[in-house]
PDB file of C-alpha atoms in Angstrom:
ATOM      1  CA  UNK H  18      46.400 -14.517 -21.096  1.00 47.00           C
ATOM      2  CA  UNK H  19      44.513 -17.047 -19.056  1.00 47.00           C
ATOM      3  CA  UNK H  20      43.122 -16.255 -15.590  1.00 44.00           C
ATOM      4  CA  UNK H  21      43.480 -19.121 -13.172  1.00 47.00           C
ATOM      5  CA  UNK H  22      41.932 -17.472 -10.146  1.00 45.00           C
ATOM      6  CA  UNK H  23      39.336 -14.773 -10.885  1.00 46.00           C
ATOM      7  CA  UNK H  24      39.314 -13.681  -7.239  1.00 45.00           C
ATOM      8  CA  UNK H  25      41.004 -10.654  -5.806  1.00 45.00           C
ATOM      9  CA  UNK H  26      41.701 -12.200  -2.424  1.00 46.00           C
ATOM     10  CA  UNK H  27      43.802 -15.138  -1.323  1.00 44.00           C
ATOM     11  CA  UNK H  28      41.212 -16.237   1.234  1.00 47.00           C
ATOM     12  CA  UNK H  29      38.620 -17.584  -1.204  1.00 48.00           C
ATOM     13  CA  UNK H  30      38.733 -20.991  -2.663  1.00 51.00           C
ATOM     14  CA  UNK H  31      38.844 -20.995  -6.446  1.00 52.00           C
ATOM     15  CA  UNK H  32      36.050 -23.583  -6.331  1.00 56.00           C
ATOM     16  CA  UNK H  33      33.617 -21.460  -4.310  1.00 53.00           C
ATOM     17  CA  UNK H  34      30.870 -19.662  -6.236  1.00 57.00           C
ATOM     18  CA  UNK H  35      31.074 -15.950  -6.862  1.00 55.00           C
ATOM     19  CA  UNK H  36      29.075 -13.876  -4.383  1.00 54.00           C
ATOM     20  CA  UNK H  37      25.880 -12.362  -5.756  1.00 52.00           C
ATOM     21  CA  UNK H  38      26.129  -8.736  -6.885  1.00 48.00           C
ATOM     22  CA  UNK H  39      25.039  -6.140  -4.327  1.00 45.00           C
ATOM     23  CA  UNK H  40      21.347  -5.303  -4.541  1.00 44.00           C
ATOM     24  CA  UNK H  41      19.041  -2.828  -2.883  1.00 42.00           C
ATOM     25  CA  UNK H  42      17.310  -4.049   0.225  1.00 46.00           C
ATOM     26  CA  UNK H  43      13.899  -5.668  -0.365  1.00 48.00           C
ATOM     27  CA  UNK H  44      12.263  -3.069   1.847  1.00 77.00           C
ATOM     28  CA  UNK H  45      13.518  -0.222  -0.357  1.00 78.00           C
ATOM     29  CA  UNK H  46      12.189  -1.845  -3.525  1.00 82.00           C
ATOM     30  CA  UNK H  47       8.926  -2.733  -1.776  1.00 85.00           C
ATOM     31  CA  UNK H  48       8.393   0.864  -0.646  1.00 85.00           C
ATOM     32  CA  UNK H  49       9.181   2.130  -4.138  1.00 89.00           C
ATOM     33  CA  UNK H  50       6.620  -0.280  -5.631  1.00 88.00           C
ATOM     34  CA  UNK H  51       3.986   0.714  -3.073  1.00 91.00           C
ATOM     35  CA  UNK H  52       4.627   4.405  -3.759  1.00 91.00           C
ATOM     36  CA  UNK H  53       4.044   3.835  -7.479  1.00 91.00           C
ATOM     37  CA  UNK H  54       0.815   1.950  -6.717  1.00 92.00           C
ATOM     38  CA  UNK H  55      -0.575   4.578  -4.339  1.00 93.00           C
ATOM     39  CA  UNK H  56       0.288   7.451  -6.697  1.00 93.00           C
ATOM     40  CA  UNK H  57      -1.263   5.596  -9.631  1.00 92.00           C
ATOM     41  CA  UNK H  58      -4.526   4.890  -7.802  1.00 93.00           C
ATOM     42  CA  UNK H  59      -4.769   8.443  -6.478  1.00 92.00           C
ATOM     43  CA  UNK H  60      -4.268   9.848  -9.960  1.00 92.00           C
ATOM     44  CA  UNK H  61      -6.513   7.405 -11.821  1.00 93.00           C
ATOM     45  CA  UNK H  62      -9.451   7.744  -9.430  1.00 94.00           C
ATOM     46  CA  UNK H  63      -8.860  11.377  -8.408  1.00 92.00           C
ATOM     47  CA  UNK H  64      -8.598  10.450  -4.736  1.00 93.00           C
ATOM     48  CA  UNK H  65      -7.269  12.740  -2.031  1.00 91.00           C
ATOM     49  CA  UNK H  66      -5.590   9.972  -0.046  1.00 91.00           C
ATOM     50  CA  UNK H  67      -4.411   6.469  -0.989  1.00 93.00           C
ATOM     51  CA  UNK H  68      -2.248   4.387   1.319  1.00 93.00           C
ATOM     52  CA  UNK H  69      -1.072   0.932   2.358  1.00 92.00           C
ATOM     53  CA  UNK H  70      -0.705   0.014   6.031  1.00 90.00           C
ATOM     54  CA  UNK H  71       0.571  -3.053   7.827  1.00 89.00           C
ATOM     55  CA  UNK H  72      -1.134  -4.251  11.006  1.00 89.00           C
ATOM     56  CA  UNK H  73       1.435  -6.642  12.380  1.00 80.00           C
ATOM     57  CA  UNK H  74       2.720  -5.667  14.852  1.00 79.00           C
ATOM     58  CA  UNK H  75       0.687  -2.526  15.368  1.00 82.00           C
ATOM     59  CA  UNK H  76      -0.350  -0.164  12.584  1.00 86.00           C
ATOM     60  CA  UNK H  77       2.524   0.929  10.325  1.00 85.00           C
ATOM     61  CA  UNK H  78       2.134   3.221   7.331  1.00 86.00           C
ATOM     62  CA  UNK H  79       4.059   1.679   4.406  1.00 88.00           C
ATOM     63  CA  UNK H  80       3.127   4.132   1.663  1.00 88.00           C
ATOM     64  CA  UNK H  81       0.883   7.148   1.189  1.00 88.00           C
ATOM     65  CA  UNK H  82      -0.073   9.433  -1.652  1.00 89.00           C
ATOM     66  CA  UNK H  83      -1.973  12.469  -0.467  1.00 84.00           C
ATOM     67  CA  UNK H  84      -3.075  15.462  -2.493  1.00 60.00           C
ATOM     68  CA  UNK H  85      -3.833  17.336   0.708  1.00 60.00           C
ATOM     69  CA  UNK H  86      -2.764  17.514   4.320  1.00 52.00           C
ATOM     70  CA  UNK H  87      -2.091  14.078   5.819  1.00 53.00           C
ATOM     71  CA  UNK H  88      -4.560  12.753   8.379  1.00 51.00           C
ATOM     72  CA  UNK H  89      -3.350  13.058  11.949  1.00 51.00           C
ATOM     73  CA  UNK H  90      -3.794   9.392  12.687  1.00 63.00           C
ATOM     74  CA  UNK H  91      -5.169   6.179  11.342  1.00 77.00           C
ATOM     75  CA  UNK H  92      -7.929   4.327  13.167  1.00 81.00           C
ATOM     76  CA  UNK H  93      -6.388   0.967  14.080  1.00 84.00           C
ATOM     77  CA  UNK H  94      -9.757  -0.576  14.989  1.00 86.00           C
ATOM     78  CA  UNK H  95     -11.232   0.274  11.586  1.00 86.00           C
ATOM     79  CA  UNK H  96      -8.282  -1.330   9.803  1.00 87.00           C
ATOM     80  CA  UNK H  97      -8.479  -4.440  11.986  1.00 88.00           C
ATOM     81  CA  UNK H  98     -12.179  -4.677  11.078  1.00 88.00           C
ATOM     82  CA  UNK H  99     -11.229  -4.533   7.394  1.00 90.00           C
ATOM     83  CA  UNK H 100      -8.878  -7.489   7.861  1.00 89.00           C
ATOM     84  CA  UNK H 101     -11.669  -9.534   9.405  1.00 86.00           C
ATOM     85  CA  UNK H 102     -14.172  -8.884   6.591  1.00 82.00           C
ATOM     86  CA  UNK H 103     -15.075 -11.595   4.149  1.00 73.00           C
ATOM     87  CA  UNK H 104     -15.240 -10.447   0.556  1.00 70.00           C
ATOM     88  CA  UNK H 105     -14.267  -7.161  -1.011  1.00 74.00           C
ATOM     89  CA  UNK H 106     -13.657  -4.763   1.843  1.00 85.00           C
ATOM     90  CA  UNK H 107     -15.273  -1.862   3.649  1.00 88.00           C
ATOM     91  CA  UNK H 108     -16.846   1.275   2.242  1.00 87.00           C
ATOM     92  CA  UNK H 109     -16.507   4.384   4.375  1.00 84.00           C
ATOM     93  CA  UNK H 110     -19.148   7.093   4.300  1.00 82.00           C
ATOM     94  CA  UNK H 111     -18.804  10.134   6.522  1.00 78.00           C
ATOM     95  CA  UNK H 112     -21.465   9.886   9.247  1.00 77.00           C
ATOM     96  CA  UNK H 113     -22.047  13.650   9.018  1.00 71.00           C
ATOM     97  CA  UNK H 114     -23.651  13.160   5.618  1.00 60.00           C
ATOM     98  CA  UNK H 115     -27.089  13.212   7.256  1.00 60.00           C
ATOM     99  CA  UNK H 116     -26.236  16.565   8.830  1.00 64.00           C
ATOM    100  CA  UNK H 117     -25.492  18.207   5.491  1.00 62.00           C
ATOM    101  CA  UNK H 118     -22.149  16.687   4.538  1.00 56.00           C
ATOM    102  CA  UNK H 119     -18.630  16.395   5.820  1.00 56.00           C
ATOM    103  CA  UNK H 120     -17.024  19.362   7.509  1.00 67.00           C
ATOM    104  CA  UNK H 121     -14.178  21.069   5.748  1.00 67.00           C
ATOM    105  CA  UNK H 122     -11.069  18.893   5.901  1.00 69.00           C
ATOM    106  CA  UNK H 123     -12.964  15.651   6.489  1.00 78.00           C
ATOM    107  CA  UNK H 124     -13.185  12.787   4.030  1.00 83.00           C
ATOM    108  CA  UNK H 125     -16.522  12.288   2.308  1.00 84.00           C
ATOM    109  CA  UNK H 126     -16.169   8.611   1.393  1.00 87.00           C
ATOM    110  CA  UNK H 127     -13.572   5.882   1.059  1.00 90.00           C
ATOM    111  CA  UNK H 128     -12.722   2.261   0.379  1.00 92.00           C
ATOM    112  CA  UNK H 129     -10.571  -0.091   2.410  1.00 93.00           C
ATOM    113  CA  UNK H 130      -9.640  -3.555   1.166  1.00 94.00           C
ATOM    114  CA  UNK H 131      -7.576  -6.236   2.892  1.00 92.00           C
ATOM    115  CA  UNK H 132      -4.408  -7.431   1.180  1.00 91.00           C
ATOM    116  CA  UNK H 133      -3.543 -10.777   2.695  1.00 85.00           C
ATOM    117  CA  UNK H 134      -3.747 -11.200   6.442  1.00 86.00           C
ATOM    118  CA  UNK H 135      -1.755  -8.146   7.576  1.00 89.00           C
ATOM    119  CA  UNK H 136      -2.123  -5.300   5.082  1.00 92.00           C
ATOM    120  CA  UNK H 137      -4.845  -2.841   4.096  1.00 92.00           C
ATOM    121  CA  UNK H 138      -5.118  -0.705   0.967  1.00 94.00           C
ATOM    122  CA  UNK H 139      -7.233   2.394   1.533  1.00 93.00           C
ATOM    123  CA  UNK H 140      -8.403   5.369  -0.474  1.00 92.00           C
ATOM    124  CA  UNK H 141     -10.509   8.430   0.390  1.00 91.00           C
ATOM    125  CA  UNK H 142     -12.042  11.467  -1.295  1.00 90.00           C
ATOM    126  CA  UNK H 143     -13.033  14.843   0.111  1.00 86.00           C
ATOM    127  CA  UNK H 144     -15.214  15.691  -2.895  1.00 85.00           C
ATOM    128  CA  UNK H 145     -18.649  16.649  -1.591  1.00 80.00           C
ATOM    129  CA  UNK H 146     -21.381  14.239  -2.672  1.00 82.00           C
ATOM    130  CA  UNK H 147     -18.958  11.735  -4.199  1.00 86.00           C
ATOM    131  CA  UNK H 148     -19.413   8.147  -3.146  1.00 86.00           C
ATOM    132  CA  UNK H 149     -16.831   5.546  -4.076  1.00 88.00           C
ATOM    133  CA  UNK H 150     -18.717   2.682  -5.705  1.00 86.00           C
ATOM    134  CA  UNK H 151     -18.391  -0.504  -7.731  1.00 89.00           C
ATOM    135  CA  UNK H 152     -16.051   0.934 -10.376  1.00 90.00           C
ATOM    136  CA  UNK H 153     -13.554   2.027  -7.746  1.00 91.00           C
ATOM    137  CA  UNK H 154     -13.954  -1.203  -5.767  1.00 90.00           C
ATOM    138  CA  UNK H 155     -13.185  -3.303  -8.865  1.00 90.00           C
ATOM    139  CA  UNK H 156      -9.982  -1.338  -9.454  1.00 92.00           C
ATOM    140  CA  UNK H 157      -8.972  -1.644  -5.787  1.00 92.00           C
ATOM    141  CA  UNK H 158      -9.538  -5.412  -6.006  1.00 91.00           C
ATOM    142  CA  UNK H 159      -7.360  -5.666  -9.133  1.00 91.00           C
ATOM    143  CA  UNK H 160      -4.610  -3.694  -7.429  1.00 92.00           C
ATOM    144  CA  UNK H 161      -4.957  -5.873  -4.323  1.00 91.00           C
ATOM    145  CA  UNK H 162      -4.356  -9.004  -6.414  1.00 89.00           C
ATOM    146  CA  UNK H 163      -1.176  -7.447  -7.802  1.00 88.00           C
ATOM    147  CA  UNK H 164       0.028  -6.375  -4.354  1.00 89.00           C
ATOM    148  CA  UNK H 165      -0.357  -9.871  -2.953  1.00 86.00           C
ATOM    149  CA  UNK H 166       2.691 -11.013  -4.899  1.00 82.00           C
ATOM    150  CA  UNK H 167       4.750  -8.315  -3.154  1.00 79.00           C
ATOM    151  CA  UNK H 168       3.276  -8.472   0.343  1.00 80.00           C
ATOM    152  CA  UNK H 169       2.127 -12.041   0.913  1.00 68.00           C
ATOM    153  CA  UNK H 170       5.117 -14.314   1.157  1.00 55.00           C
TER     154      UNK H 170
END
């Protein structure tokens, strides 16, 4: 048998194209991708917190992988400073280091790198005496390049 009209409704023209199949919203797939990225970085570098935030408009947490209690709030000014840096990003070192190290529950060191003009990828460790260095920065930069295809349109 031959099908003349492959449509199930009388209101479509037989010459109009078929509608695209239903897909998940881009935001759902974006969040899933970011979750995979943050979990992967946290695991590979043994970090206590890895996240991606958007700064337009305001600071919005897009994804987070935390092996410990989540921080109470993100410093918007610090993240805006990261976006204005030229080059790799910003290294965070706890200012209490001179006083004998970070207090319990505080982060010892971290890295923040801009991703495009609106997003920041950040990662922190609580491990006493650990300083995130060139090896970690190179990996963050590689991940940033991959994220640009998802975030920068």
